[in-house]
XYZ file of C-alpha atoms in Angstrom:
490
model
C -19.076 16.551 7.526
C -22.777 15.750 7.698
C -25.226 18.429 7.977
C -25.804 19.572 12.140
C -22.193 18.238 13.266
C -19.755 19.796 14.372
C -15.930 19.299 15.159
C -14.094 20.075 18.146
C -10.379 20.096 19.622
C -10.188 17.493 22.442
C -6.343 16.908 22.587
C -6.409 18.321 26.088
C -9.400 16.826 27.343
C -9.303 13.071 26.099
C -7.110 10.641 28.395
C -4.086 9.748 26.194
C -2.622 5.760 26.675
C 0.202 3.370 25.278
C -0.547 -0.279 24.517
C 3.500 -0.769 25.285
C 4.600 1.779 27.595
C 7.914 -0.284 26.907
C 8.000 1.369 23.465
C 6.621 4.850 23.816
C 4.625 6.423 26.265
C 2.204 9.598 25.850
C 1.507 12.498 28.338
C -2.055 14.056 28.729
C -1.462 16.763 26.252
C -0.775 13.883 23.310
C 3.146 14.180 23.502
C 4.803 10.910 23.197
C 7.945 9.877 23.958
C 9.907 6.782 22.305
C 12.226 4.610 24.551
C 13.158 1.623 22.387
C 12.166 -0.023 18.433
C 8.788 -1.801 18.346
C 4.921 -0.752 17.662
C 2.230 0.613 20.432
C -1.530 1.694 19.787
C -1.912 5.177 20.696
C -5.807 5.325 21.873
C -7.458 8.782 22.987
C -10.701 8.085 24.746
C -13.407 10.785 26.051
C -16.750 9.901 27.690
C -17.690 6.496 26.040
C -15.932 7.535 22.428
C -12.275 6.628 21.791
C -9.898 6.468 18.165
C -6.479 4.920 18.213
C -3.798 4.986 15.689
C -0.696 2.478 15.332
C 2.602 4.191 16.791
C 5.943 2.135 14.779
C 9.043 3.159 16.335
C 12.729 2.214 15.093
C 15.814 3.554 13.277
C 14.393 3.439 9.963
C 16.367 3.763 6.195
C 15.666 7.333 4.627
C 13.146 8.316 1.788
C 13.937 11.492 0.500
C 12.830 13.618 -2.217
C 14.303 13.720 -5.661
C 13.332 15.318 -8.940
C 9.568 16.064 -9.963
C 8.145 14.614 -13.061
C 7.047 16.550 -15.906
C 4.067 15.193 -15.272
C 1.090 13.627 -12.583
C 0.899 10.083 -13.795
C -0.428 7.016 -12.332
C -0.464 3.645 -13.994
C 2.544 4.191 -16.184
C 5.688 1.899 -16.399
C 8.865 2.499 -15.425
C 11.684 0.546 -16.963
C 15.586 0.829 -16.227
C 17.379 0.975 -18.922
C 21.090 -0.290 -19.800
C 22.527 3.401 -19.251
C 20.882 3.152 -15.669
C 18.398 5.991 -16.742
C 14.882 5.059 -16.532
C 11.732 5.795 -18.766
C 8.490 6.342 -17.398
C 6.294 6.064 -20.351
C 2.285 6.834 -20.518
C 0.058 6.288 -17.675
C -3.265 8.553 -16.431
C -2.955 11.905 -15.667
C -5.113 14.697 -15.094
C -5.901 14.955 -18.716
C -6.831 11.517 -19.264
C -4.794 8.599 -20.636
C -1.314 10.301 -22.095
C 1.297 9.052 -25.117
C 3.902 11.655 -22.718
C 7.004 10.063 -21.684
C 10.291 11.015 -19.671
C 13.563 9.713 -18.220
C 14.834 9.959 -14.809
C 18.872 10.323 -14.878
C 20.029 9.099 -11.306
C 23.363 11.954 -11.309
C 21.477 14.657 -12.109
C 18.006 13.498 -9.818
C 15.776 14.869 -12.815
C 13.027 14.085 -15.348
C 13.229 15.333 -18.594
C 10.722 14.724 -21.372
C 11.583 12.270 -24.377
C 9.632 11.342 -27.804
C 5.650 10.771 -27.269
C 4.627 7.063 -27.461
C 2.544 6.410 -30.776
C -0.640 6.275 -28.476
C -2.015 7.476 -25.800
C -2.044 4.093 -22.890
C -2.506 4.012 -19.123
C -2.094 0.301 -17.620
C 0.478 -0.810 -20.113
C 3.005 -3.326 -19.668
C 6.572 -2.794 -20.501
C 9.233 -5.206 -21.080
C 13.405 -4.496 -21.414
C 14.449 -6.576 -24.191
C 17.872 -7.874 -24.526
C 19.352 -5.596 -27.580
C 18.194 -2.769 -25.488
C 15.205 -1.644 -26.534
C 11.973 -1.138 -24.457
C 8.053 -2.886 -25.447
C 5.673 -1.231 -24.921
C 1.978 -3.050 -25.045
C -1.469 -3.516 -24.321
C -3.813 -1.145 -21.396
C -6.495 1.286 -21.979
C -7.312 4.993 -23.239
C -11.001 4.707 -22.623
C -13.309 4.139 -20.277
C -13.417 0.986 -18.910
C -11.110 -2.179 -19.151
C -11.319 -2.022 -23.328
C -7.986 -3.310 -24.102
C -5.665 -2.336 -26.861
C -3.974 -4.682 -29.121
C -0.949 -2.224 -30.358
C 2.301 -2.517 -28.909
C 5.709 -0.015 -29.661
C 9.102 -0.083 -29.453
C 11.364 2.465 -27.273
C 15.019 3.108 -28.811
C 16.659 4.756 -26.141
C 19.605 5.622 -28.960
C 17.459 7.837 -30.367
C 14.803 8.380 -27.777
C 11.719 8.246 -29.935
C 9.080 5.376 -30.285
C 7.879 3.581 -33.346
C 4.956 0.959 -33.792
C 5.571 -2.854 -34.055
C 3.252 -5.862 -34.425
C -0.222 -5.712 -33.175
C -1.568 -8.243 -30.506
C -4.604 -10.645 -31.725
C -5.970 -9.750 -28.577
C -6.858 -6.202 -27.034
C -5.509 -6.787 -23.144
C -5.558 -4.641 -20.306
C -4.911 -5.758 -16.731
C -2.429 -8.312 -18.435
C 1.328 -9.269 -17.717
C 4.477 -9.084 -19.859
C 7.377 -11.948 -19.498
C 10.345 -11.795 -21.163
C 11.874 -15.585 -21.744
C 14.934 -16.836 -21.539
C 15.159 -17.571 -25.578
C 14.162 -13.185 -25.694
C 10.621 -13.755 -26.571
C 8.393 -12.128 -24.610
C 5.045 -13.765 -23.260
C 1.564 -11.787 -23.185
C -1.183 -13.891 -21.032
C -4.896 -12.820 -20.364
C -6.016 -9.516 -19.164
C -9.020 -8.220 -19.872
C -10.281 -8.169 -23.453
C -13.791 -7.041 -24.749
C -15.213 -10.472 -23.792
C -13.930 -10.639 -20.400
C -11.363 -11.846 -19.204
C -9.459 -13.950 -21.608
C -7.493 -17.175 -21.114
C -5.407 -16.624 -24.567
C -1.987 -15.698 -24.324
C 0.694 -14.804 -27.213
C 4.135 -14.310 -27.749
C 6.269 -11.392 -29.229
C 9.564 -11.996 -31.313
C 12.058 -8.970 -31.312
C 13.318 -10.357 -34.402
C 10.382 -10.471 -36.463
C 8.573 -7.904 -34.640
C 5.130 -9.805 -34.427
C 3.132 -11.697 -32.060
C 2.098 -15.493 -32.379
C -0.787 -17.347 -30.658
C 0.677 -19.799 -27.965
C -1.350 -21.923 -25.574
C -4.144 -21.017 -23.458
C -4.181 -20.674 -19.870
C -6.633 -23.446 -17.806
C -8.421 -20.314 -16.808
C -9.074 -16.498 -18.141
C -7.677 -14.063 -15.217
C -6.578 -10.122 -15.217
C -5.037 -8.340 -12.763
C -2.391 -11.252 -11.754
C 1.168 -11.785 -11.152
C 3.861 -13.391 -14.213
C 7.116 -14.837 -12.855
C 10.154 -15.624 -14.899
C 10.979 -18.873 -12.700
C 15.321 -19.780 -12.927
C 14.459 -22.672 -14.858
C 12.887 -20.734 -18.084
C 9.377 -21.700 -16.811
C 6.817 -18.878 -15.935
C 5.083 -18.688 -13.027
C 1.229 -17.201 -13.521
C -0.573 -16.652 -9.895
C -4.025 -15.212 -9.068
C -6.671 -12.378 -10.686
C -9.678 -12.339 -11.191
C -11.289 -15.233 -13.036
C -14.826 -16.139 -13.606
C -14.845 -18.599 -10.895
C -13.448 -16.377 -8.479
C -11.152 -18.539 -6.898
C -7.263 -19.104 -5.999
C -5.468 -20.595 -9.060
C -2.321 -20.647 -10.044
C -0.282 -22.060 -13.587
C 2.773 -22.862 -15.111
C 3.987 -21.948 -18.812
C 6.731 -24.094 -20.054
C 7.937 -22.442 -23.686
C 9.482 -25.363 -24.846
C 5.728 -26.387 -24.733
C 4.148 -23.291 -25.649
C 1.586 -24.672 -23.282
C 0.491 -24.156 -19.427
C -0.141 -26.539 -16.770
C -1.782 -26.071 -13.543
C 0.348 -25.785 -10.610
C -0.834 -25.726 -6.527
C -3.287 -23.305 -5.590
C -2.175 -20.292 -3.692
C -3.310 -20.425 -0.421
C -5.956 -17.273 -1.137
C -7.620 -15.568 -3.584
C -5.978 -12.275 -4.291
C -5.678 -9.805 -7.212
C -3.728 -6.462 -7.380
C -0.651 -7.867 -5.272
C 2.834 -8.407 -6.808
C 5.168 -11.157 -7.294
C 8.923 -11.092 -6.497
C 11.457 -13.532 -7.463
C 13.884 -14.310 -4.356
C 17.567 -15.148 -4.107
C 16.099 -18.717 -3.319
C 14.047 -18.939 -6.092
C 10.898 -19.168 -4.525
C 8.095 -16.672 -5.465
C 7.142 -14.087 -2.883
C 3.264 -12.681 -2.976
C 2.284 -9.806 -1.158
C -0.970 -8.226 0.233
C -3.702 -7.476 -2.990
C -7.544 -7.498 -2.757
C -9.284 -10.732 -1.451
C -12.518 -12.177 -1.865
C -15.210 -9.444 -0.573
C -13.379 -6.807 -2.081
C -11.306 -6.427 1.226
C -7.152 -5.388 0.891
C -5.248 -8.163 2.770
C -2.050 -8.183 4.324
C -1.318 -11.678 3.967
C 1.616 -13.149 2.166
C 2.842 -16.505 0.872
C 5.518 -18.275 -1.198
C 5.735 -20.212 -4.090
C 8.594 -23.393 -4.408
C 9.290 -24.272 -7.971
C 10.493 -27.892 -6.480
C 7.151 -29.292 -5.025
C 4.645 -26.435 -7.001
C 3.236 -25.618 -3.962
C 2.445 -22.330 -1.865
C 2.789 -22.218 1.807
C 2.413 -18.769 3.877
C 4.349 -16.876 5.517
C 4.800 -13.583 7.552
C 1.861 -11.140 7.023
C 2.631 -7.173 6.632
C 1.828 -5.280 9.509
C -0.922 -3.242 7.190
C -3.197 -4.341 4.414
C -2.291 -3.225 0.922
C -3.270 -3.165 -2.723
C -1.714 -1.299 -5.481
C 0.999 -1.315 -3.780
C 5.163 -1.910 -5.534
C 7.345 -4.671 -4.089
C 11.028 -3.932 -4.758
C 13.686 -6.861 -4.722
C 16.903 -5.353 -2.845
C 20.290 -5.629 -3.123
C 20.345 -7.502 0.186
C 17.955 -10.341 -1.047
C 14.884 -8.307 0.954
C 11.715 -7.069 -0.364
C 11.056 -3.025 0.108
C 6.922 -3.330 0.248
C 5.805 0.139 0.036
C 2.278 2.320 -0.023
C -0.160 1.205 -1.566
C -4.334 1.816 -0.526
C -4.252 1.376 3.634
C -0.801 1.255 3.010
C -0.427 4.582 2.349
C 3.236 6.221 3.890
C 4.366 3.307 5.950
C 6.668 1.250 3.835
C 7.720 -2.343 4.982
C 10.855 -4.659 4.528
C 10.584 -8.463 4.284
C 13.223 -10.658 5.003
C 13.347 -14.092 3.334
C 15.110 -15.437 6.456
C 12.926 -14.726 9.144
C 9.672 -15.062 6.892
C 8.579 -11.809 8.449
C 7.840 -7.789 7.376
C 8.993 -5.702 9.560
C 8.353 -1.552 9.069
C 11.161 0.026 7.712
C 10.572 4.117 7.970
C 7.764 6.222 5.821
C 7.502 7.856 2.342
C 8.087 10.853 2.143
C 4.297 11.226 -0.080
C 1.766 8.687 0.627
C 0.889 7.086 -3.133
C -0.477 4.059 -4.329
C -0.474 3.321 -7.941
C 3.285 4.228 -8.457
C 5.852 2.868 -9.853
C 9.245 1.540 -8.150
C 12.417 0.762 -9.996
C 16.030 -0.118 -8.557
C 18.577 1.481 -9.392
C 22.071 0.444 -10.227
C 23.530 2.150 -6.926
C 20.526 -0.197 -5.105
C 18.560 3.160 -4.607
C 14.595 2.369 -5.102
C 13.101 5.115 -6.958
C 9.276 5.459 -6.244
C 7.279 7.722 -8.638
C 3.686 9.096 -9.608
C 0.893 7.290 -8.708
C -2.098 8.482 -5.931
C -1.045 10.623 -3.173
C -3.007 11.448 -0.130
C -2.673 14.889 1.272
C -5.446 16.512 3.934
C -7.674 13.442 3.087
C -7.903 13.855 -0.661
C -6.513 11.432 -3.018
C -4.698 13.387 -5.987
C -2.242 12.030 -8.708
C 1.196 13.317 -8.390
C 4.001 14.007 -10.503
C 6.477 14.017 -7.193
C 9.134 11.050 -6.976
C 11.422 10.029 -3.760
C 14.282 7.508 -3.315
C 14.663 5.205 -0.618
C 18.158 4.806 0.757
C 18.859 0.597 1.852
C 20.990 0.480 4.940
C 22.779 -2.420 3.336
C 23.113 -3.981 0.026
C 25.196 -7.310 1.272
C 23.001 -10.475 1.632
C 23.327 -11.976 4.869
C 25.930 -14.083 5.471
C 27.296 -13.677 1.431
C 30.891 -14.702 1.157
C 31.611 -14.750 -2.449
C 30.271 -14.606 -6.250
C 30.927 -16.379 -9.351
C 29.789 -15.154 -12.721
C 29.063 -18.312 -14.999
C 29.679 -18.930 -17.816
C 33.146 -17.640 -16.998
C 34.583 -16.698 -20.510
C 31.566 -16.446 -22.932
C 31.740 -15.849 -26.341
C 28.979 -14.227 -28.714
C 28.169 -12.895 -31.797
C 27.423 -9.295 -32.602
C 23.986 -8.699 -32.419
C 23.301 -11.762 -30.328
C 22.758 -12.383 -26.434
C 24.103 -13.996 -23.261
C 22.030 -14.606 -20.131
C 24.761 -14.148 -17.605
C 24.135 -16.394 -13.798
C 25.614 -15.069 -10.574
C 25.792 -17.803 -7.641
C 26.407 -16.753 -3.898
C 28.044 -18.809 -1.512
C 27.331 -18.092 1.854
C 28.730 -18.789 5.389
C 26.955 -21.820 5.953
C 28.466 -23.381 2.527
C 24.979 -22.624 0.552
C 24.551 -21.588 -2.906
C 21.830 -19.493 -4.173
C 21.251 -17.984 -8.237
C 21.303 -14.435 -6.835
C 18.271 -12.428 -8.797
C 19.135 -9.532 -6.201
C 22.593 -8.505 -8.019
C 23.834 -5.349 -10.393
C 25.088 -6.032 -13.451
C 27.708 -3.987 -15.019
C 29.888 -4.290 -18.490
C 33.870 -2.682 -17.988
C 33.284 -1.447 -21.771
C 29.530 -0.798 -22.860
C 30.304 0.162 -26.189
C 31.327 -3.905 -26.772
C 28.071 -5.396 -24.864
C 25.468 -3.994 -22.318
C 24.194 -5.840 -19.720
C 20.994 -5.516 -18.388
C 19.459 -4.924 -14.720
C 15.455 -3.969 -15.042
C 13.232 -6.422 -13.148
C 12.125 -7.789 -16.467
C 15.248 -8.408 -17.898
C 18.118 -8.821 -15.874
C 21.900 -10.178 -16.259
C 21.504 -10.403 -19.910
C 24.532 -9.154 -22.043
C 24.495 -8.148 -25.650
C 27.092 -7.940 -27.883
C 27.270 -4.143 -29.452
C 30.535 -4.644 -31.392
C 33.373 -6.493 -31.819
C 36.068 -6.904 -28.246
C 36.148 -8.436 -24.464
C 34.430 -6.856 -21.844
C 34.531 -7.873 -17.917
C 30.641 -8.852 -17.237
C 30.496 -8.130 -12.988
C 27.669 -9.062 -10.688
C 27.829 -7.029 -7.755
C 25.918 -7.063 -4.273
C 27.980 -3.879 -1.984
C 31.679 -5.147 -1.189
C 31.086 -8.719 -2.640
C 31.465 -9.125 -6.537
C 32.387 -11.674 -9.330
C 33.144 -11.750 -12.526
C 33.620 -12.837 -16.061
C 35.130 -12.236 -19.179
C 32.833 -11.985 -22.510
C 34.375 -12.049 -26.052
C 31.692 -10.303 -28.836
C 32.713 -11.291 -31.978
């Protein structure tokens, strides 16, 4: 508070109004009352001063509090791995950069600490590969946006990491996209030059990285979509021109292509693959450094982005969680902070859908295999102050049924693979209006684990590997509705 101010209670002196009297209306001691679902601007005004908050009102799905980290961390990953655990691995804490990681187990609702990483890293990217194992790669432990080039390997068998191949380039701010032949694809961030246009690509069975093609432009900061026909999807960051691009890698090529420009500049947002194969973006920072709360989507058939809905509030740093029910869980995130929002694909609108139980940005979200989100770490703002947190909370969907889903079927329907080898597994919905969509929003699960694993992280899902010899039922699942197939490892 500046120097010769001072503060004073005026809750009983202000005069208290509702924008929608409809939705809520307040008395002249501040109490408000709700009467029915919807929003209202709550303004107190004294003399010629006023202030006036946003009021959201509705039966809203429950975050609750589950098990506390071992330790504050923002800006680590959080990958779900095929025993439905999940590692959060690195990240900054109040220490500095850390090489600390830990595993959430879902039927307990607890962290517990695993094997250091081989280096400290905050801003990593991680990536589930299909035997299992987790990549680790890239960010920063200094000052700055100096990239690193190393990259590990987490074996949750054993849970300990070990060092693989190094990258040519030292990224930060970059992305991570595993392919559809199990490669995974590293493109720009920024390196000690700036940002860089170069991109590689990792081989889990050689354990290196090779130069591929470059991007049309260098960017950090931006979005990497696996797109459902094995192309990749690279939208927005920064870039020395400063303006809205977008590109498409093709890995048969090894090269990328430019592709319609988004309808903004924006950097910091996130990208979500929908059950209709378009390509969701969501809020990020703008042009003049200002948080937006636009959206748009991207359609793999013409290349083009059109917009759609915007959130209700303007976020960066925020997560964007795919859900069971083919909606996106949008939640904190700077302005964001506790208000969480749900986007349906149908409507092409956010509504709000209930408030954290921590406001963070800077977190990490990961669903579960029950459909549970878990949201950990990150920035939390308490009294005013921003502090990192070690505190995690779940969000509970109030459905996990697409609308209108009538049945699923697994393809192909009676695989057979090799030990040691891989299976990309596709589940198709047919709904109530005769439409088929390749549902990304699914859970995976294998009848017999110890013959092949399936997987269900963001990065790498409905992928089944063969363990050991024997059939296994491969089921994609969204609540009531399932399908399934048969797989043969051999």
């Amino acid at each position: 508070m500046p120097l010769g101010t001072t503060s004073q209670d005026l809750t009983h002196q202000v005069t208290w109004t509702s924008s929608a009297p409809t939705v809520a209306t307040i008395d002249s001691s501040g109490l408000v009352t709700t009467h029915t679902s919807g929003q209202t601007t709550i303004t107190a005004s004294y003399q010629s001063a006023s202030a006036m908050t946003t009021l959201f009102v509705g039966n809203f799905p429950q975050f609750v509090s589950t098990g506390v980290m071992t330790i504050a961390r923002q800006g680590a990953t959080a990958t779900l791995l095929n025993s439905g655990k999940v590692l959060v691995a690195g990240g900054e804490t109040p220490g500095g950069e850390t090489a600390s990681a830990e595993v959430y187990d879902p039927s307990s609702g607890t962290f517990s600490s695993v094997g250091n990483m081989t280096i400290s890293r905050a801003g990593a990217r991680a990536t589930l590969l299909n035997n299992g194992k987790v990549l680790i790669l890239g960010g920063t432990n200094s000052i700055g946006l100096v990239g690193l080039t190393s990259a590990e390997l987490y074996d949750p068998s054993t849970g300990t990491f070990s060092a693989t191949g190094s990258m040519a380039v030292g990224r930060n701010g970059h992305t991570a996209t595993l392919l559809s032949n199990g490669k995974v694809l590293v493109a720009g961030g920024a390196a000690p030059a700036g940002e860089t246009a170069s991109a590689e690509v990792y081989d889990p069975s050689t354990g290196t990285f090779s130069v591929t093609g470059s991007m049309t432009v260098g960017r950090y900061v931006h979005t990497a979509t696996l797109l459902k026909n094995g192309t990749v999807l690279i939208a927005g960051g920064v870039n020395p021109a400063g303006a809205a691009s977008a590109e498409i890698y093709d890995p048969s090529t090894g090269t990328f292509s430019a592709t319609g420009n988004p309808t903004i500049f924006r950097y910091q947002h996130t990208a979500t693959l929908l059950n209709t194969g378009g390509v969701l973006l969501i809020g990020g920072i703008t042009e003049h450094s200002q948080d937006t709360s636009s959206a748009e989507l991207y359609d793999p058939a013409s290349g083009t982005f059109s917009a759609t809905g915007s959130m209700l509030i303007s976020r960066a740093e925020h997560t964007a969680a795919l859900l069971n029910d083919g909606e996106v869980l949008v939640a904190g995130g700077s302005l964001g902070y506790n208000v969480a929002e749900l986007y349906d694909p149908t409507s092409g609108q956010f509504t709000v859908n209930g408030s954290l139980v921590n406001p963070r940005l800077q977190h990490t979200a990961t669903r579960l295999i029950n459909g549970t989100i878990l949201l950990a770490g990150g920035f939390v703002f308490l009294s005013s102050q921003e502090s990192l947190t070690a505190s995690a909370e779940l969000y509970q969907p109030s459905s996990l049924i697409p609308a209108g889903l009538v049945s699923i079927a697994v393809t192909p329907a009676n695989p057979s693979i090799a030990v040691g080898t891989s299976q990309s597994m596709i589940a198709n919905g047919t709904f109530s209006d005769g439409s088929v969509q390749r549902l990304a929003s699914v859970t995976w699960s294998s009848s017999n684990a110890a013959i092949a694993s399936i997987s269900n992280d963001a990065s790498n899902s409905g992928v089944a590997f063969g363990i050991t010899a024997g059939t296994t039922t491969i089921t994609a699942t969204a609540g009531s509705v399932s399908g399934s197939a048969t797989l043969s490892a051999q």
